[in-house]
Amino acid sequence: MPRLTTPTARVRASFLKAMREFADEDDAWFNGNSMIAEEIRRYGDVWEEPEGFAGYVADVVAAADPETERPAGWVPATVLWYVEGDEWLGRLAIRHAFTPHLLEYGGIVGYEVRPSVRRRGHATAMLRAALPVAAGLGFEQVLVTCDHDNTGSRKVIEACGGVLEDQRGVKLRYWVPTGGAAPSG
């Protein structure tokens, strides 16, 4: 049964195959600012060696720590991988705070599913499983965005209780309840 998990070097072989699938895609999103595209640009040259991959995994896990150095404008983020056994199926990030860009376009939760396993319900399962994690980070609801023409992602967000707030540029902005209580104080 697939599940969200902390990134682990155990799934390296499958992860590398998945990254080749993403790199082979000819979608405009890949050349943009997707999480996967950014990681391929930043780490793609070191993944092939086990030590390089272990370093990448350590960096991804460290992204949740507020003390970790990060590019200007980036916030701490909990990154979880969706795996079944040793098979890497996707990834999800829960950003810990808003920036002006995240409030307008990026959202708090972002997810990507390996191309060869899309349209099997993985994105919906990932987002649902992440909502209690987001609640644990203090979010009563999370902003999840998608391009206006991404019907699959719209269906995922709506299946998880997302309520459309508006459209800004090409981005639809949905608020998804986490089931958690609002932070007190």
Tab-separated table of C-alpha atoms in Angstrom, residues 42-185:
chain	number	residue	atom	x	y	z
A	42	ARG	CA	20.196	21.482	-8.740
A	43	TYR	CA	20.991	17.827	-7.978
A	44	GLY	CA	20.728	15.879	-11.231
A	45	ASP	CA	24.489	15.698	-11.635
A	46	VAL	CA	25.065	14.089	-8.213
A	47	TRP	CA	22.164	11.605	-7.978
A	48	GLU	CA	23.897	8.838	-9.898
A	49	GLU	CA	26.432	8.250	-7.112
A	50	PRO	CA	25.075	6.796	-3.845
A	51	GLU	CA	26.965	9.402	-1.785
A	52	GLY	CA	25.540	12.237	-3.869
A	53	PHE	CA	22.040	10.835	-3.540
A	54	ALA	CA	22.460	10.463	0.234
A	55	GLY	CA	23.507	14.117	0.383
A	56	TYR	CA	20.462	15.121	-1.642
A	57	VAL	CA	18.175	13.172	0.707
A	58	ALA	CA	19.798	14.872	3.705
A	59	ASP	CA	19.225	18.289	2.088
A	60	VAL	CA	15.569	17.512	1.384
A	61	VAL	CA	14.968	16.382	4.968
A	62	ALA	CA	16.831	19.434	6.311
A	63	ALA	CA	14.504	21.739	4.346
A	64	ALA	CA	12.001	21.476	7.224
A	65	ASP	CA	14.468	22.934	9.731
A	66	PRO	CA	14.079	26.707	10.123
A	67	GLU	CA	17.858	26.973	10.705
A	68	THR	CA	18.740	25.437	7.324
A	69	GLU	CA	20.143	27.896	4.798
A	70	ARG	CA	17.910	28.332	1.770
A	71	PRO	CA	17.600	30.649	-1.216
A	72	ALA	CA	16.169	34.113	-0.548
A	73	GLY	CA	12.387	34.036	-0.432
A	74	TRP	CA	12.181	30.313	0.368
A	75	VAL	CA	10.582	29.098	3.587
A	76	PRO	CA	11.033	25.873	5.547
A	77	ALA	CA	9.132	22.981	3.968
A	78	THR	CA	8.365	19.434	5.001
A	79	VAL	CA	8.979	17.202	1.991
A	80	LEU	CA	7.404	13.761	1.922
A	81	TRP	CA	7.780	11.056	-0.679
A	82	TYR	CA	4.968	8.775	-1.755
A	83	VAL	CA	6.325	5.235	-1.994
A	84	GLU	CA	5.138	1.677	-2.250
A	85	GLY	CA	7.829	-0.656	-1.001
A	86	ASP	CA	10.952	0.528	-2.818
A	87	GLU	CA	8.968	2.195	-5.608
A	88	TRP	CA	9.039	6.027	-5.662
A	89	LEU	CA	5.653	7.316	-6.881
A	90	GLY	CA	5.717	11.025	-6.127
A	91	ARG	CA	6.517	13.822	-3.744
A	92	LEU	CA	4.688	16.431	-1.770
A	93	ALA	CA	5.905	19.558	-0.002
A	94	ILE	CA	4.178	21.427	2.796
A	95	ARG	CA	5.621	24.901	3.106
A	96	HIS	CA	5.615	26.184	6.672
A	97	ALA	CA	4.702	29.817	5.960
A	98	PHE	CA	3.463	32.159	3.289
A	99	THR	CA	5.508	34.529	1.196
A	100	PRO	CA	3.802	37.004	-1.141
A	101	HIS	CA	4.541	34.643	-4.057
A	102	LEU	CA	3.161	31.582	-2.264
A	103	LEU	CA	0.017	33.470	-1.274
A	104	GLU	CA	-0.594	34.558	-4.850
A	105	TYR	CA	0.544	31.558	-6.893
A	106	GLY	CA	2.451	28.775	-5.168
A	107	GLY	CA	0.303	27.780	-2.215
A	108	ILE	CA	1.278	25.888	0.909
A	109	VAL	CA	1.055	22.358	-0.514
A	110	GLY	CA	2.550	21.259	-3.801
A	111	TYR	CA	2.700	17.736	-5.216
A	112	GLU	CA	3.972	15.875	-8.256
A	113	VAL	CA	3.309	12.310	-9.348
A	114	ARG	CA	5.680	10.209	-11.419
A	115	PRO	CA	4.497	10.280	-15.067
A	116	SER	CA	4.169	6.490	-15.458
A	117	VAL	CA	1.810	6.165	-12.472
A	118	ARG	CA	-0.508	9.132	-13.036
A	119	ARG	CA	-4.298	8.830	-13.199
A	120	ARG	CA	-4.375	6.115	-10.530
A	121	GLY	CA	-5.494	8.222	-7.563
A	122	HIS	CA	-2.022	8.789	-6.133
A	123	ALA	CA	-2.225	12.601	-6.058
A	124	THR	CA	-5.549	12.505	-4.216
A	125	ALA	CA	-4.210	9.981	-1.707
A	126	MET	CA	-1.047	12.055	-1.215
A	127	LEU	CA	-2.938	15.283	-0.588
A	128	ARG	CA	-5.386	13.589	1.794
A	129	ALA	CA	-2.542	11.995	3.746
A	130	ALA	CA	-0.720	15.326	3.971
A	131	LEU	CA	-3.614	17.257	5.496
A	132	PRO	CA	-3.062	15.929	9.056
A	133	VAL	CA	0.639	16.763	8.704
A	134	ALA	CA	-0.288	20.326	7.723
A	135	ALA	CA	-2.679	20.477	10.690
A	136	GLY	CA	0.215	19.437	12.918
A	137	LEU	CA	2.164	22.406	11.553
A	138	GLY	CA	-0.653	24.699	12.700
A	139	PHE	CA	-2.671	25.054	9.495
A	140	GLU	CA	-6.460	24.937	9.784
A	141	GLN	CA	-6.589	25.109	5.992
A	142	VAL	CA	-3.971	25.141	3.265
A	143	LEU	CA	-3.787	26.986	-0.004
A	144	VAL	CA	-3.310	24.667	-2.985
A	145	THR	CA	-3.014	26.121	-6.465
A	146	CYS	CA	-3.082	24.705	-9.967
A	147	ASP	CA	-3.140	26.000	-13.508
A	148	HIS	CA	-6.649	26.785	-14.723
A	149	ASP	CA	-6.362	24.183	-17.486
A	150	ASN	CA	-5.081	21.362	-15.240
A	151	THR	CA	-8.311	19.404	-14.917
A	152	GLY	CA	-6.648	16.495	-13.124
A	153	SER	CA	-5.213	18.680	-10.377
A	154	ARG	CA	-8.495	20.563	-9.982
A	155	LYS	CA	-10.272	17.247	-9.430
A	156	VAL	CA	-7.642	16.178	-6.864
A	157	ILE	CA	-7.995	19.395	-4.891
A	158	GLU	CA	-11.792	19.337	-5.007
A	159	ALA	CA	-11.883	15.642	-3.980
A	160	CYS	CA	-9.924	16.641	-0.874
A	161	GLY	CA	-12.450	19.335	0.055
A	162	GLY	CA	-10.825	22.276	-1.709
A	163	VAL	CA	-12.966	25.371	-2.113
A	164	LEU	CA	-12.120	27.668	-5.000
A	165	GLU	CA	-11.366	31.200	-3.845
A	166	ASP	CA	-10.388	32.819	-7.140
A	167	GLN	CA	-8.178	32.777	-10.212
A	168	ARG	CA	-5.060	34.931	-10.398
A	169	GLY	CA	-3.462	34.870	-13.789
A	170	VAL	CA	-3.430	31.230	-14.878
A	171	LYS	CA	-3.580	29.942	-11.270
A	172	LEU	CA	-6.717	28.723	-9.537
A	173	ARG	CA	-6.464	29.179	-5.754
A	174	TYR	CA	-8.187	26.641	-3.503
A	175	TRP	CA	-8.403	26.452	0.287
A	176	VAL	CA	-8.429	22.900	1.618
A	177	PRO	CA	-9.410	22.237	5.250
A	178	THR	CA	-6.879	20.172	7.191
A	179	GLY	CA	-9.221	19.015	9.918
A	180	GLY	CA	-7.003	20.718	12.485
A	181	ALA	CA	-7.954	23.434	14.911
A	182	ALA	CA	-6.752	26.962	14.426
A	183	PRO	CA	-3.658	27.763	16.483
A	184	SER	CA	-4.530	29.498	19.755
A	185	GLY	CA	-3.055	32.746	20.928
